[in-house]
Amino acid sequence: MFLSLPTMTVLIPLISLAGLFYSASVQEDFPQGCTSTASLCFYSLLLPITIPVYVFFHLWTWMGIKLFRHN
């Protein structure tokens, strides 16, 4: 069963925030450790940024297809 969009909109930032708080409390090199791809902190910062960018470019592509069809 898939989760609805409003549920995912709330759930993904909360999971990312929990991962960020976990990284801040457990890792000694917290601010510098976020650059390593093996770190949970890296992905907890990357996930909230990736989703709006994906939605923007998805809508940009859809709009381009719509404009191309009508010309």
PDB file of N, CA and C in Angstrom:
ATOM      1  N   MET A   1       0.839  -1.174   0.000  1.00  0.00           N
ATOM      2  CA  MET A   1       0.000   0.000   0.000  1.00  0.00           C
ATOM      3  C   MET A   1       0.892   1.249   0.000  1.00  0.00           C
ATOM      4  N   PHE A   2       0.620   2.145  -0.912  1.00  0.00           N
ATOM      5  CA  PHE A   2       1.397   3.359  -1.029  1.00  0.00           C
ATOM      6  C   PHE A   2       0.834   4.439  -0.104  1.00  0.00           C
ATOM      7  N   LEU A   3       1.728   5.250   0.403  1.00  0.00           N
ATOM      8  CA  LEU A   3       1.311   6.357   1.251  1.00  0.00           C
ATOM      9  C   LEU A   3       0.881   7.526   0.375  1.00  0.00           C
ATOM     10  N   SER A   4      -0.037   8.308   0.870  1.00  0.00           N
ATOM     11  CA  SER A   4      -0.524   9.452   0.099  1.00  0.00           C
ATOM     12  C   SER A   4       0.513  10.574   0.106  1.00  0.00           C
ATOM     13  N   LEU A   5       0.356  11.500  -0.810  1.00  0.00           N
ATOM     14  CA  LEU A   5       1.302  12.610  -0.939  1.00  0.00           C
ATOM     15  C   LEU A   5       1.369  13.483   0.311  1.00  0.00           C
ATOM     16  N   PRO A   6       0.224  13.855   0.935  1.00  0.00           N
ATOM     17  CA  PRO A   6       0.343  14.646   2.175  1.00  0.00           C
ATOM     18  C   PRO A   6       1.070  13.902   3.297  1.00  0.00           C
ATOM     19  N   THR A   7       0.864  12.602   3.367  1.00  0.00           N
ATOM     20  CA  THR A   7       1.548  11.816   4.390  1.00  0.00           C
ATOM     21  C   THR A   7       3.044  11.787   4.129  1.00  0.00           C
ATOM     22  N   MET A   8       3.435  11.601   2.871  1.00  0.00           N
ATOM     23  CA  MET A   8       4.851  11.580   2.522  1.00  0.00           C
ATOM     24  C   MET A   8       5.486  12.957   2.716  1.00  0.00           C
ATOM     25  N   THR A   9       4.714  14.013   2.468  1.00  0.00           N
ATOM     26  CA  THR A   9       5.223  15.375   2.637  1.00  0.00           C
ATOM     27  C   THR A   9       5.581  15.645   4.091  1.00  0.00           C
ATOM     28  N   VAL A  10       4.856  15.055   4.994  1.00  0.00           N
ATOM     29  CA  VAL A  10       5.143  15.231   6.420  1.00  0.00           C
ATOM     30  C   VAL A  10       6.163  14.202   6.895  1.00  0.00           C
ATOM     31  N   LEU A  11       6.080  12.991   6.390  1.00  0.00           N
ATOM     32  CA  LEU A  11       6.905  11.894   6.895  1.00  0.00           C
ATOM     33  C   LEU A  11       8.375  12.024   6.505  1.00  0.00           C
ATOM     34  N   ILE A  12       8.665  12.416   5.281  1.00  0.00           N
ATOM     35  CA  ILE A  12      10.054  12.482   4.819  1.00  0.00           C
ATOM     36  C   ILE A  12      10.856  13.535   5.579  1.00  0.00           C
ATOM     37  N   PRO A  13      10.356  14.763   5.760  1.00  0.00           N
ATOM     38  CA  PRO A  13      11.152  15.706   6.571  1.00  0.00           C
ATOM     39  C   PRO A  13      11.321  15.267   8.023  1.00  0.00           C
ATOM     40  N   LEU A  14      10.327  14.605   8.586  1.00  0.00           N
ATOM     41  CA  LEU A  14      10.465  14.138   9.967  1.00  0.00           C
ATOM     42  C   LEU A  14      11.526  13.056  10.090  1.00  0.00           C
ATOM     43  N   ILE A  15      11.572  12.151   9.129  1.00  0.00           N
ATOM     44  CA  ILE A  15      12.608  11.112   9.139  1.00  0.00           C
ATOM     45  C   ILE A  15      13.985  11.744   8.943  1.00  0.00           C
ATOM     46  N   SER A  16      14.075  12.719   8.051  1.00  0.00           N
ATOM     47  CA  SER A  16      15.349  13.400   7.828  1.00  0.00           C
ATOM     48  C   SER A  16      15.790  14.158   9.072  1.00  0.00           C
ATOM     49  N   LEU A  17      14.855  14.813   9.735  1.00  0.00           N
ATOM     50  CA  LEU A  17      15.180  15.544  10.957  1.00  0.00           C
ATOM     51  C   LEU A  17      15.623  14.595  12.067  1.00  0.00           C
ATOM     52  N   ALA A  18      14.972  13.445  12.161  1.00  0.00           N
ATOM     53  CA  ALA A  18      15.380  12.454  13.155  1.00  0.00           C
ATOM     54  C   ALA A  18      16.794  11.953  12.858  1.00  0.00           C
ATOM     55  N   GLY A  19      17.101  11.717  11.590  1.00  0.00           N
ATOM     56  CA  GLY A  19      18.459  11.303  11.224  1.00  0.00           C
ATOM     57  C   GLY A  19      19.481  12.371  11.510  1.00  0.00           C
ATOM     58  N   LEU A  20      19.115  13.616  11.295  1.00  0.00           N
ATOM     59  CA  LEU A  20      20.031  14.727  11.576  1.00  0.00           C
ATOM     60  C   LEU A  20      20.286  14.859  13.069  1.00  0.00           C
ATOM     61  N   PHE A  21      19.249  14.745  13.879  1.00  0.00           N
ATOM     62  CA  PHE A  21      19.422  14.802  15.336  1.00  0.00           C
ATOM     63  C   PHE A  21      20.237  13.610  15.843  1.00  0.00           C
ATOM     64  N   TYR A  22      20.017  12.442  15.247  1.00  0.00           N
ATOM     65  CA  TYR A  22      20.796  11.261  15.617  1.00  0.00           C
ATOM     66  C   TYR A  22      22.270  11.488  15.293  1.00  0.00           C
ATOM     67  N   SER A  23      22.546  12.026  14.112  1.00  0.00           N
ATOM     68  CA  SER A  23      23.931  12.290  13.726  1.00  0.00           C
ATOM     69  C   SER A  23      24.574  13.332  14.637  1.00  0.00           C
ATOM     70  N   ALA A  24      23.804  14.340  15.001  1.00  0.00           N
ATOM     71  CA  ALA A  24      24.342  15.394  15.860  1.00  0.00           C
ATOM     72  C   ALA A  24      24.648  14.876  17.257  1.00  0.00           C
ATOM     73  N   SER A  25      23.870  13.924  17.734  1.00  0.00           N
ATOM     74  CA  SER A  25      24.085  13.436  19.095  1.00  0.00           C
ATOM     75  C   SER A  25      25.116  12.310  19.164  1.00  0.00           C
ATOM     76  N   VAL A  26      25.311  11.554  18.094  1.00  0.00           N
ATOM     77  CA  VAL A  26      26.197  10.387  18.149  1.00  0.00           C
ATOM     78  C   VAL A  26      27.590  10.682  17.593  1.00  0.00           C
ATOM     79  N   GLN A  27      27.688  11.387  16.479  1.00  0.00           N
ATOM     80  CA  GLN A  27      28.983  11.598  15.836  1.00  0.00           C
ATOM     81  C   GLN A  27      29.753  12.730  16.506  1.00  0.00           C
ATOM     82  N   GLU A  28      31.062  12.501  16.679  1.00  0.00           N
ATOM     83  CA  GLU A  28      31.895  13.532  17.294  1.00  0.00           C
ATOM     84  C   GLU A  28      32.203  14.657  16.305  1.00  0.00           C
ATOM     85  N   ASP A  29      32.429  14.313  15.054  1.00  0.00           N
ATOM     86  CA  ASP A  29      32.764  15.312  14.034  1.00  0.00           C
ATOM     87  C   ASP A  29      31.518  15.669  13.227  1.00  0.00           C
ATOM     88  N   PHE A  30      30.503  16.167  13.914  1.00  0.00           N
ATOM     89  CA  PHE A  30      29.192  16.383  13.264  1.00  0.00           C
ATOM     90  C   PHE A  30      29.216  17.346  12.087  1.00  0.00           C
ATOM     91  N   PRO A  31      29.671  18.577  12.216  1.00  0.00           N
ATOM     92  CA  PRO A  31      29.570  19.443  11.033  1.00  0.00           C
ATOM     93  C   PRO A  31      30.460  18.990   9.882  1.00  0.00           C
ATOM     94  N   GLN A  32      31.662  18.489  10.179  1.00  0.00           N
ATOM     95  CA  GLN A  32      32.557  18.059   9.117  1.00  0.00           C
ATOM     96  C   GLN A  32      32.195  16.663   8.608  1.00  0.00           C
ATOM     97  N   GLY A  33      31.523  15.868   9.428  1.00  0.00           N
ATOM     98  CA  GLY A  33      31.176  14.508   9.042  1.00  0.00           C
ATOM     99  C   GLY A  33      30.041  14.426   8.043  1.00  0.00           C
ATOM    100  N   CYS A  34      29.363  15.534   7.806  1.00  0.00           N
ATOM    101  CA  CYS A  34      28.233  15.531   6.864  1.00  0.00           C
ATOM    102  C   CYS A  34      28.679  15.470   5.416  1.00  0.00           C
ATOM    103  N   THR A  35      29.962  15.585   5.145  1.00  0.00           N
ATOM    104  CA  THR A  35      30.442  15.543   3.762  1.00  0.00           C
ATOM    105  C   THR A  35      30.733  14.127   3.294  1.00  0.00           C
ATOM    106  N   SER A  36      30.817  13.184   4.191  1.00  0.00           N
ATOM    107  CA  SER A  36      31.092  11.799   3.824  1.00  0.00           C
ATOM    108  C   SER A  36      29.798  11.108   3.400  1.00  0.00           C
ATOM    109  N   THR A  37      29.838  10.383   2.295  1.00  0.00           N
ATOM    110  CA  THR A  37      28.630   9.705   1.816  1.00  0.00           C
ATOM    111  C   THR A  37      28.273   8.492   2.662  1.00  0.00           C
ATOM    112  N   ALA A  38      29.169   8.064   3.532  1.00  0.00           N
ATOM    113  CA  ALA A  38      28.869   6.955   4.428  1.00  0.00           C
ATOM    114  C   ALA A  38      28.120   7.422   5.674  1.00  0.00           C
ATOM    115  N   SER A  39      27.971   8.720   5.827  1.00  0.00           N
ATOM    116  CA  SER A  39      27.343   9.275   7.019  1.00  0.00           C
ATOM    117  C   SER A  39      25.827   9.392   6.843  1.00  0.00           C
ATOM    118  N   LEU A  40      25.102   9.139   7.898  1.00  0.00           N
ATOM    119  CA  LEU A  40      23.648   9.307   7.887  1.00  0.00           C
ATOM    120  C   LEU A  40      23.278  10.777   7.764  1.00  0.00           C
ATOM    121  N   CYS A  41      24.134  11.642   8.310  1.00  0.00           N
ATOM    122  CA  CYS A  41      23.889  13.083   8.257  1.00  0.00           C
ATOM    123  C   CYS A  41      23.840  13.582   6.817  1.00  0.00           C
ATOM    124  N   PHE A  42      24.704  13.053   5.964  1.00  0.00           N
ATOM    125  CA  PHE A  42      24.742  13.464   4.556  1.00  0.00           C
ATOM    126  C   PHE A  42      23.397  13.220   3.880  1.00  0.00           C
ATOM    127  N   TYR A  43      22.832  12.048   4.106  1.00  0.00           N
ATOM    128  CA  TYR A  43      21.564  11.710   3.469  1.00  0.00           C
ATOM    129  C   TYR A  43      20.379  12.409   4.117  1.00  0.00           C
ATOM    130  N   SER A  44      20.474  12.700   5.405  1.00  0.00           N
ATOM    131  CA  SER A  44      19.375  13.423   6.048  1.00  0.00           C
ATOM    132  C   SER A  44      19.337  14.875   5.595  1.00  0.00           C
ATOM    133  N   LEU A  45      20.456  15.407   5.129  1.00  0.00           N
ATOM    134  CA  LEU A  45      20.458  16.740   4.535  1.00  0.00           C
ATOM    135  C   LEU A  45      20.126  16.702   3.048  1.00  0.00           C
ATOM    136  N   LEU A  46      20.485  15.620   2.385  1.00  0.00           N
ATOM    137  CA  LEU A  46      20.277  15.511   0.942  1.00  0.00           C
ATOM    138  C   LEU A  46      18.820  15.238   0.587  1.00  0.00           C
ATOM    139  N   LEU A  47      18.137  14.444   1.372  1.00  0.00           N
ATOM    140  CA  LEU A  47      16.770  14.023   1.040  1.00  0.00           C
ATOM    141  C   LEU A  47      15.775  15.174   0.964  1.00  0.00           C
ATOM    142  N   PRO A  48      15.715  16.102   1.926  1.00  0.00           N
ATOM    143  CA  PRO A  48      14.751  17.203   1.800  1.00  0.00           C
ATOM    144  C   PRO A  48      15.043  18.138   0.623  1.00  0.00           C
ATOM    145  N   ILE A  49      16.286  18.189   0.174  1.00  0.00           N
ATOM    146  CA  ILE A  49      16.621  19.038  -0.966  1.00  0.00           C
ATOM    147  C   ILE A  49      16.289  18.348  -2.277  1.00  0.00           C
ATOM    148  N   THR A  50      16.471  17.042  -2.338  1.00  0.00           N
ATOM    149  CA  THR A  50      16.300  16.292  -3.575  1.00  0.00           C
ATOM    150  C   THR A  50      14.850  16.261  -4.036  1.00  0.00           C
ATOM    151  N   ILE A  51      13.921  16.116  -3.132  1.00  0.00           N
ATOM    152  CA  ILE A  51      12.518  15.949  -3.505  1.00  0.00           C
ATOM    153  C   ILE A  51      11.938  17.211  -4.159  1.00  0.00           C
ATOM    154  N   PRO A  52      12.108  18.427  -3.612  1.00  0.00           N
ATOM    155  CA  PRO A  52      11.584  19.599  -4.330  1.00  0.00           C
ATOM    156  C   PRO A  52      12.255  19.828  -5.688  1.00  0.00           C
ATOM    157  N   VAL A  53      13.543  19.521  -5.779  1.00  0.00           N
ATOM    158  CA  VAL A  53      14.236  19.679  -7.060  1.00  0.00           C
ATOM    159  C   VAL A  53      13.666  18.701  -8.079  1.00  0.00           C
ATOM    160  N   TYR A  54      13.406  17.463  -7.664  1.00  0.00           N
ATOM    161  CA  TYR A  54      12.812  16.479  -8.569  1.00  0.00           C
ATOM    162  C   TYR A  54      11.426  16.934  -9.030  1.00  0.00           C
ATOM    163  N   VAL A  55      10.613  17.423  -8.106  1.00  0.00           N
ATOM    164  CA  VAL A  55       9.263  17.875  -8.460  1.00  0.00           C
ATOM    165  C   VAL A  55       9.336  19.056  -9.420  1.00  0.00           C
ATOM    166  N   PHE A  56      10.258  19.999  -9.179  1.00  0.00           N
ATOM    167  CA  PHE A  56      10.396  21.152 -10.054  1.00  0.00           C
ATOM    168  C   PHE A  56      10.746  20.719 -11.477  1.00  0.00           C
ATOM    169  N   PHE A  57      11.744  19.865 -11.631  1.00  0.00           N
ATOM    170  CA  PHE A  57      12.157  19.465 -12.971  1.00  0.00           C
ATOM    171  C   PHE A  57      11.138  18.548 -13.632  1.00  0.00           C
ATOM    172  N   HIS A  58      10.404  17.781 -12.834  1.00  0.00           N
ATOM    173  CA  HIS A  58       9.326  16.970 -13.398  1.00  0.00           C
ATOM    174  C   HIS A  58       8.236  17.874 -13.980  1.00  0.00           C
ATOM    175  N   LEU A  59       7.846  18.902 -13.240  1.00  0.00           N
ATOM    176  CA  LEU A  59       6.846  19.849 -13.743  1.00  0.00           C
ATOM    177  C   LEU A  59       7.384  20.659 -14.917  1.00  0.00           C
ATOM    178  N   TRP A  60       8.676  21.000 -14.899  1.00  0.00           N
ATOM    179  CA  TRP A  60       9.296  21.724 -16.003  1.00  0.00           C
ATOM    180  C   TRP A  60       9.231  20.890 -17.288  1.00  0.00           C
ATOM    181  N   THR A  61       9.518  19.598 -17.179  1.00  0.00           N
ATOM    182  CA  THR A  61       9.451  18.707 -18.337  1.00  0.00           C
ATOM    183  C   THR A  61       8.022  18.573 -18.823  1.00  0.00           C
ATOM    184  N   TRP A  62       7.091  18.432 -17.900  1.00  0.00           N
ATOM    185  CA  TRP A  62       5.682  18.310 -18.280  1.00  0.00           C
ATOM    186  C   TRP A  62       5.205  19.576 -18.992  1.00  0.00           C
ATOM    187  N   MET A  63       5.612  20.739 -18.484  1.00  0.00           N
ATOM    188  CA  MET A  63       5.224  22.000 -19.110  1.00  0.00           C
ATOM    189  C   MET A  63       5.849  22.122 -20.499  1.00  0.00           C
ATOM    190  N   GLY A  64       7.076  21.686 -20.660  1.00  0.00           N
ATOM    191  CA  GLY A  64       7.720  21.704 -21.966  1.00  0.00           C
ATOM    192  C   GLY A  64       7.005  20.828 -22.965  1.00  0.00           C
ATOM    193  N   ILE A  65       6.554  19.664 -22.523  1.00  0.00           N
ATOM    194  CA  ILE A  65       5.804  18.769 -23.413  1.00  0.00           C
ATOM    195  C   ILE A  65       4.475  19.402 -23.787  1.00  0.00           C
ATOM    196  N   LYS A  66       3.801  20.038 -22.828  1.00  0.00           N
ATOM    197  CA  LYS A  66       2.531  20.704 -23.116  1.00  0.00           C
ATOM    198  C   LYS A  66       2.707  21.831 -24.135  1.00  0.00           C
ATOM    199  N   LEU A  67       3.742  22.646 -23.943  1.00  0.00           N
ATOM    200  CA  LEU A  67       3.982  23.749 -24.873  1.00  0.00           C
ATOM    201  C   LEU A  67       4.385  23.245 -26.248  1.00  0.00           C
ATOM    202  N   PHE A  68       5.124  22.166 -26.300  1.00  0.00           N
ATOM    203  CA  PHE A  68       5.558  21.612 -27.589  1.00  0.00           C
ATOM    204  C   PHE A  68       4.368  21.078 -28.376  1.00  0.00           C
ATOM    205  N   ARG A  69       3.417  20.469 -27.700  1.00  0.00           N
ATOM    206  CA  ARG A  69       2.235  19.915 -28.393  1.00  0.00           C
ATOM    207  C   ARG A  69       1.353  20.994 -28.977  1.00  0.00           C
ATOM    208  N   HIS A  70       1.284  22.147 -28.320  1.00  0.00           N
ATOM    209  CA  HIS A  70       0.361  23.194 -28.770  1.00  0.00           C
ATOM    210  C   HIS A  70       0.977  24.126 -29.810  1.00  0.00           C
ATOM    211  N   ASN A  71       2.220  23.949 -30.139  1.00  0.00           N
ATOM    212  CA  ASN A  71       2.829  24.804 -31.172  1.00  0.00           C
ATOM    213  C   ASN A  71       2.864  24.104 -32.506  1.00  0.00           C
TER     214      ASN A  71
END
